[in-house]
XYZ file of C-alpha atoms in Angstrom:
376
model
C 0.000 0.000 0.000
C 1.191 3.651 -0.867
C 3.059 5.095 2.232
C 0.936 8.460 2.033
C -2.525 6.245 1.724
C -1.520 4.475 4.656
C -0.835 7.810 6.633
C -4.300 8.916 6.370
C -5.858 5.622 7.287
C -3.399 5.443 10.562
C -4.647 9.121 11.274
C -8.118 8.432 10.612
C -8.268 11.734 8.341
C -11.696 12.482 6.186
C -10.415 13.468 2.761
C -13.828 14.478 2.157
C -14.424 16.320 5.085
C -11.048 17.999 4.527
C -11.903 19.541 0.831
C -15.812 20.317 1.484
C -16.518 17.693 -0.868
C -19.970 15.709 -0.172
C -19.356 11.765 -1.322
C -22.965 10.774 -1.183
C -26.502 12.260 -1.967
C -28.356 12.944 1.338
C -31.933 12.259 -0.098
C -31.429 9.156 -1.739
C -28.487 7.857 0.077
C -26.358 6.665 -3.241
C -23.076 7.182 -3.990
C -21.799 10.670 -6.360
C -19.090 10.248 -8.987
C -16.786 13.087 -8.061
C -14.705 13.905 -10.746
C -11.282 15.092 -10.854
C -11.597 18.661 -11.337
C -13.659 19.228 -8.509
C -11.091 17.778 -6.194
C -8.290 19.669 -8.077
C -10.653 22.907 -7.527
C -11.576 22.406 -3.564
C -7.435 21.858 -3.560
C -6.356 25.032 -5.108
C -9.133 27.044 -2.398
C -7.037 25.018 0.296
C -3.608 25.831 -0.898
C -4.605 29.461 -1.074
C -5.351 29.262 3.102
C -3.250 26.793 3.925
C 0.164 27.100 2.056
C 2.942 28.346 4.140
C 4.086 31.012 1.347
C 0.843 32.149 1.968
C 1.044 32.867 5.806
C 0.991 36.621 7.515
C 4.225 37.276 9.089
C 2.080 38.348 12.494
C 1.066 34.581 12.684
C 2.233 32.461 15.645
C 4.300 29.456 15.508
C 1.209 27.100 16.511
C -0.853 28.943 13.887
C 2.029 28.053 11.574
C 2.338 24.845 12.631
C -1.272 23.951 11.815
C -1.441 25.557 8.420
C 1.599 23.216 7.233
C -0.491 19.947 8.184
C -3.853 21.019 6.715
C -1.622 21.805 3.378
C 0.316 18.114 4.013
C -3.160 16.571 4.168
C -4.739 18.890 1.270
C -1.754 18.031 -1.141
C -2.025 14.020 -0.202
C -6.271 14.372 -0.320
C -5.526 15.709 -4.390
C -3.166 12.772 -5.163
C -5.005 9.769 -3.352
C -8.743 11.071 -5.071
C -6.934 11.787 -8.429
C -5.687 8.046 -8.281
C -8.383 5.878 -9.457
C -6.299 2.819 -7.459
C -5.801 4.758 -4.245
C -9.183 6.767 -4.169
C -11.083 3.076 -4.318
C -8.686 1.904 -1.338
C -9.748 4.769 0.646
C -13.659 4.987 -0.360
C -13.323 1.262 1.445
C -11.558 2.494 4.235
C -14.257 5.710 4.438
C -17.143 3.204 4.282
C -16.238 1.732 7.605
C -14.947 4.741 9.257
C -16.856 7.542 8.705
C -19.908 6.501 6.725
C -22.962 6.297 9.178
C -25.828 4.361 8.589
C -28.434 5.680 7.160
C -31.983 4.117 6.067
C -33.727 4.637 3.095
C -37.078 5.726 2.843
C -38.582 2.043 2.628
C -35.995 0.580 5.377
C -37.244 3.852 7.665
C -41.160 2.696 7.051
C -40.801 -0.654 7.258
C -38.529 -0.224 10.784
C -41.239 2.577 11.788
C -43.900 0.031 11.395
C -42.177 -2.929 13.748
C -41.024 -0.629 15.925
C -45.096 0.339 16.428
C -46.175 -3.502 16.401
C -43.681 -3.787 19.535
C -44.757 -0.725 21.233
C -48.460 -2.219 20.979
C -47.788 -5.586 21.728
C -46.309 -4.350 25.002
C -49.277 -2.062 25.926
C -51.473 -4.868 25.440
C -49.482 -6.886 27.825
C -49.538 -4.809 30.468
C -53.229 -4.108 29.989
C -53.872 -7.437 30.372
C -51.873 -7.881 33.302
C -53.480 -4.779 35.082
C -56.971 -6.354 34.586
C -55.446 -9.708 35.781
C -54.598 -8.160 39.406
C -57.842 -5.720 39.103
C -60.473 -8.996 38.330
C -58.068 -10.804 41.486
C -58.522 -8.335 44.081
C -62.343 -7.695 43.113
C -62.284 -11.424 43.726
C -61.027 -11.078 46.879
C -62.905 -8.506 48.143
C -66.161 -10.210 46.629
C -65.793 -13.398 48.612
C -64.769 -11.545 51.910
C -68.150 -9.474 51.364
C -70.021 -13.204 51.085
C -68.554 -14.228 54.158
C -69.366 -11.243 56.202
C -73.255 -11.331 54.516
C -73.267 -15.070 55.753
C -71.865 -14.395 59.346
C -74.150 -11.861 59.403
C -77.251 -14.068 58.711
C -76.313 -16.492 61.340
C -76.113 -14.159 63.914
C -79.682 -13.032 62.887
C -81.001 -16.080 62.430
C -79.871 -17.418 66.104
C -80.941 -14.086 67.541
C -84.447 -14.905 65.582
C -84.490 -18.448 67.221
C -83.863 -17.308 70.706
C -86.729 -14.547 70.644
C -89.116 -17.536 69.523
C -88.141 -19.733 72.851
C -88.296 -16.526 75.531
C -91.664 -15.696 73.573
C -92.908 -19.467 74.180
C -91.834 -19.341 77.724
C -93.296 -16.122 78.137
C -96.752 -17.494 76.979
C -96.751 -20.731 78.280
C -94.120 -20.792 80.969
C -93.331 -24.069 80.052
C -91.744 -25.150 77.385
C -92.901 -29.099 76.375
C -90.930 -30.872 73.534
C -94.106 -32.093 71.312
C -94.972 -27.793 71.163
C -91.765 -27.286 68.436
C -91.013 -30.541 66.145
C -87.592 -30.616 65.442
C -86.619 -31.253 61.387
C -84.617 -33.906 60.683
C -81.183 -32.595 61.074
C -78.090 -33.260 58.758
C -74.467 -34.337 59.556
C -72.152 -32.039 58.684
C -68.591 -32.918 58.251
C -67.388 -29.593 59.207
C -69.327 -29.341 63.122
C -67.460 -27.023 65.294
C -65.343 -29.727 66.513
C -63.608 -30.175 63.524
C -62.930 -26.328 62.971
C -60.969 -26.353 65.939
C -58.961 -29.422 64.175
C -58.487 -27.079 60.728
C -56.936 -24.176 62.914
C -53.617 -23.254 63.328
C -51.604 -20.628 64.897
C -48.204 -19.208 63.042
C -45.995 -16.876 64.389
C -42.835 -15.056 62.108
C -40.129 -12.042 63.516
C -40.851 -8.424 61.956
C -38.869 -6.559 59.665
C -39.661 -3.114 58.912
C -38.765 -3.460 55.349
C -41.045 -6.762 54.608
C -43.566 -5.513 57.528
C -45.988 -4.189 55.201
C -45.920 -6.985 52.564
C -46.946 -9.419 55.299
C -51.054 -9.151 54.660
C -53.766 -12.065 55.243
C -53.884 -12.837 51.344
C -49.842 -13.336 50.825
C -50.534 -15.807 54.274
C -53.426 -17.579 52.602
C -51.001 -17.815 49.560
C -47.797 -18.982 51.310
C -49.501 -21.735 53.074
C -51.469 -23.225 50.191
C -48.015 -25.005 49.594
C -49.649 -27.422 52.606
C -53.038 -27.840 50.915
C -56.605 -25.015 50.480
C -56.803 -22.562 53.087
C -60.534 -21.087 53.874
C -59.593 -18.102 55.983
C -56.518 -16.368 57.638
C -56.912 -13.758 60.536
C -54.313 -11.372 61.831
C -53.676 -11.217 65.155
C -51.964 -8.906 68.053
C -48.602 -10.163 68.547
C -45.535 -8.409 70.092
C -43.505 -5.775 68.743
C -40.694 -8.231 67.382
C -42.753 -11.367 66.174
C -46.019 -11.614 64.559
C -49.004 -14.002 64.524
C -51.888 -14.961 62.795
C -54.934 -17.740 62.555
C -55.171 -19.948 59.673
C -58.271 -22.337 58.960
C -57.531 -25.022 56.738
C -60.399 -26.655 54.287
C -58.928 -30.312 56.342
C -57.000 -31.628 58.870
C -54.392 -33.393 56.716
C -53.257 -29.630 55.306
C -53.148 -28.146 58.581
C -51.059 -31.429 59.905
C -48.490 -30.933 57.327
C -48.354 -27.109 58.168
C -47.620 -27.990 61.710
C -44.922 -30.575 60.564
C -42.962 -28.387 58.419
C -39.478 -27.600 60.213
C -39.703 -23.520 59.692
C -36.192 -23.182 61.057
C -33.894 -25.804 59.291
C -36.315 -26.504 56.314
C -36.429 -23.169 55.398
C -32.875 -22.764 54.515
C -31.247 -22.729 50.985
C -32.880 -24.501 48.432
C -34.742 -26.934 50.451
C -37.385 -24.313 51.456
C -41.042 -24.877 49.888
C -40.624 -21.432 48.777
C -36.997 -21.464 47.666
C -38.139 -20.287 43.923
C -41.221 -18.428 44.148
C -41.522 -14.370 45.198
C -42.286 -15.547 48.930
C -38.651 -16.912 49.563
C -37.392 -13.580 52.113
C -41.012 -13.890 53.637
C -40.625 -17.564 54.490
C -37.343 -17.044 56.308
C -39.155 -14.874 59.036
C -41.547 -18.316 59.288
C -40.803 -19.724 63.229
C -43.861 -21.532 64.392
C -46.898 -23.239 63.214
C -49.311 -25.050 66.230
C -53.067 -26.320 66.309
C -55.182 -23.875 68.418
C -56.127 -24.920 71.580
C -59.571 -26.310 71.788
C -60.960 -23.778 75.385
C -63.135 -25.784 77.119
C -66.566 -24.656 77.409
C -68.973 -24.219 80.434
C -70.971 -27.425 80.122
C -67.662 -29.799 79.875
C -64.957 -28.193 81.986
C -63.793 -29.954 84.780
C -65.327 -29.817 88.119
C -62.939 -31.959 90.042
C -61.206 -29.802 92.363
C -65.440 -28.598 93.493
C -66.427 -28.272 96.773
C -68.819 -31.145 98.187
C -72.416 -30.009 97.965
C -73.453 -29.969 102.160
C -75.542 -32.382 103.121
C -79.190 -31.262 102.529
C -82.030 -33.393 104.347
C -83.101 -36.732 102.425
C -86.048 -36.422 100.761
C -89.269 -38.121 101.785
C -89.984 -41.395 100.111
C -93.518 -41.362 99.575
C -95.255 -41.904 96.055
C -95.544 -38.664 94.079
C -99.107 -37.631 93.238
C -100.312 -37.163 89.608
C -100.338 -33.661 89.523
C -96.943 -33.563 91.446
C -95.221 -36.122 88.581
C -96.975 -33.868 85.564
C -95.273 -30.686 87.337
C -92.073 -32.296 86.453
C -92.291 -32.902 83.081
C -92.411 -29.196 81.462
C -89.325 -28.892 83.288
C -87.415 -32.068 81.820
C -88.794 -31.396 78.446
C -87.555 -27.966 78.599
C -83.947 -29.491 79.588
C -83.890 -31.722 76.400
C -84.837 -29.029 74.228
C -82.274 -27.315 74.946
C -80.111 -29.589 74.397
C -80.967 -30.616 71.519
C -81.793 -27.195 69.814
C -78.428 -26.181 70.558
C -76.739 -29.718 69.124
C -78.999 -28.312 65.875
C -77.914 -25.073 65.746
C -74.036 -25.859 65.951
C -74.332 -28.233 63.273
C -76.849 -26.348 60.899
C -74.193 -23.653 61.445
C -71.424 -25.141 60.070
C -73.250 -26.805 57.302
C -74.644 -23.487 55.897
C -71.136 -22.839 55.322
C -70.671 -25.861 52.895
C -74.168 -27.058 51.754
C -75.498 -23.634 51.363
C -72.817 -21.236 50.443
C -74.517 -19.749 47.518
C -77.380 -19.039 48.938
C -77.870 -14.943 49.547
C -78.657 -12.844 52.769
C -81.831 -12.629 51.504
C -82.364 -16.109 51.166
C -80.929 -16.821 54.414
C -83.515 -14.531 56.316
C -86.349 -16.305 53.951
C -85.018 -19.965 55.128
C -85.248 -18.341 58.557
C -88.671 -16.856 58.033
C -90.215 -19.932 57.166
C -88.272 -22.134 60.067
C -89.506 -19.003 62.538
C -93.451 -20.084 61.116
C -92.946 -23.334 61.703
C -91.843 -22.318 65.248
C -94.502 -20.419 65.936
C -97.212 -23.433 65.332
């Protein structure tokens, strides 16, 4: 290669650039033929600025010093762009160098237009993703509502039951069995009894930076790993761990939840939640136990009772008609009772499975027409 061609390529120097000359059309991007004379005529306008001969005697030595290289580089531009040899060597070298890419008026469309399919495709993505989590939380909130209506109808409809019995006392004073037929009454798998077996207790340490990402749904999430949750409750704990209620839809979920080691099992990839967006959650896991079942007032334990005193026996002799008959409203009204509230524990919990979607209004109805049958 010519020694002065290969001193502008190890300089990097636009010939071009360096005589004003434009190489290609802007518009259509193609290449102009640039003939001789008008690189011989852009050199002799150089010369004229550049040549030292041509230099004020009031110019500085850097001044002077510059002028000499732009004529060096001028004088090598006319003899390498002259040269039909060395001029293609360079345009090859210029390509790569200093050439930017440019896009035609097709390329531009056709780029505009996939450049727009992108940008839609995207928007539609994260509409669809934004519905996703607004249809999820109106889910949520939806079946909390149904909950609350169905608590809420229980309450009302044991509160309804209990005005029926004080107003039959009231009327009658006594309350006999054959006055208030009792309906056959279903067994429900899920009696009170085995709610207590479904509930759990978990406890986990606070950090202030996952505090407020702890919330009964990401719970109810979490422990799904161990089978369907129904409910989760938040409770009062201390200020450095927290706790919470979780009611299982069986007893062989909640038995694995208690299982789980939350102190070695949640370490490293061994954790249930190793790769999901729980894993930093899970580490503040430290305790999972059944709820204790609190005994109630007719089954607690009356061991450690005083002895009644001794009261004076009781005479022997045969009760009378009317005395036996004055004992019956009394044990009829016992067994009632009893019974009644056997019913309404179970109908209870089987409202919640049998008829879950049944309405408040069609709750109050059911209780309407069990209140008329009451009343007979």
């Amino acid at each position: 290669m010519d020694r002065d061609l290969e001193e502008i390529i190890e300089k990097n120097v636009n010939l071009y650039q360096l005589l004003d000359i434009t190489p290609y059309e802007e518009a259509t991007n193609t290449k102009l033929d640039i003939p001789s004379a008008l690189v011989k005529r852009q050199y002799r306008q150089k010369a004229l600025l550049h040549h030292p001969d041509k230099q004020a005697q009031t110019s500085s030595t850097r001044e002077l010093e510059e002028n000499a290289v732009q004529f060096h580089f001028a004088s090598l531009a006319l003899k390498i762009l002259t040269d039909t040899e060395l001029k293609a060597r360079y345009d090859s070298f210029y390509n790569r160098k200093f050439r930017s890419f440019q896009l035609s008026a097709n390329d531009r469309a056709k780029y505009n237009e996939k450049q727009q399919g992108f940008k839609e495709a995207l928007q539609r993505e994260e509409a669809d993703y934004n519905s996703y989590q607004s249809e999820w939380h109106l889910k949520q909130v939806f079946e909390n509502r149904l909950n609350q209506l169905r608590e809420e109808g229980l309450r009302k409809r044991r509160a309804m039951e209990k005005e029926i019995m004080l107003a039959k006392r009231t009327l009658s004073g006594a309350v006999l069995l054959d006055d208030m037929p009792l309906p056959p009454i279903a067994v429900s798998a899920k009696s009170e009894a085995d709610r207590e077996a479904r509930t759990v207790k978990i406890k986990w340490l606070h950090r202030e930076e996952l505090k407020s990402l702890i919330t009964p749904d990401i719970i109810k999430d979490m422990f799904s790993k161990f089978g369907a949750v129904d409910s989760c409750a938040l409770l009062s704990g201390s200020s450095k761990r927290g706790t919470a209620r979780l009611v299982f839809s069986d007893v062989q979920s909640a038995a694995k939840a208690v299982r789980y080691d939350y102190l070695e099992g949640n370490r490293g990839s061994q954790s249930l939640w190793f790769n999901t967006s729980y894993k930093k959650i899970s580490s503040l896991l430290r305790d999972c136990k059944f709820v204790k079942e609190e005994l109630t007032p007719e089954v607690q334990d009356h061991s450690n009772t005083k002895p009644a005193s001794k009261t004076k026996p009781v005479s022997k002799t045969k009760p009378t008609s009317s005395t036996a008959r004055s004992f019956v409203p009394f044990f009829n009204k016992q067994k009632y009772e009893r019974q009644l509230n056997s019913r309404s524990q179970i109908e209870d919990a089987e409202i919640f499975t049998s008829d879950a979607a049944l309405s408040f209004d069609q709750y109050l109805a059911k209780t309407m027409q069990r209140a008329a049958v009451f009343n007979k």
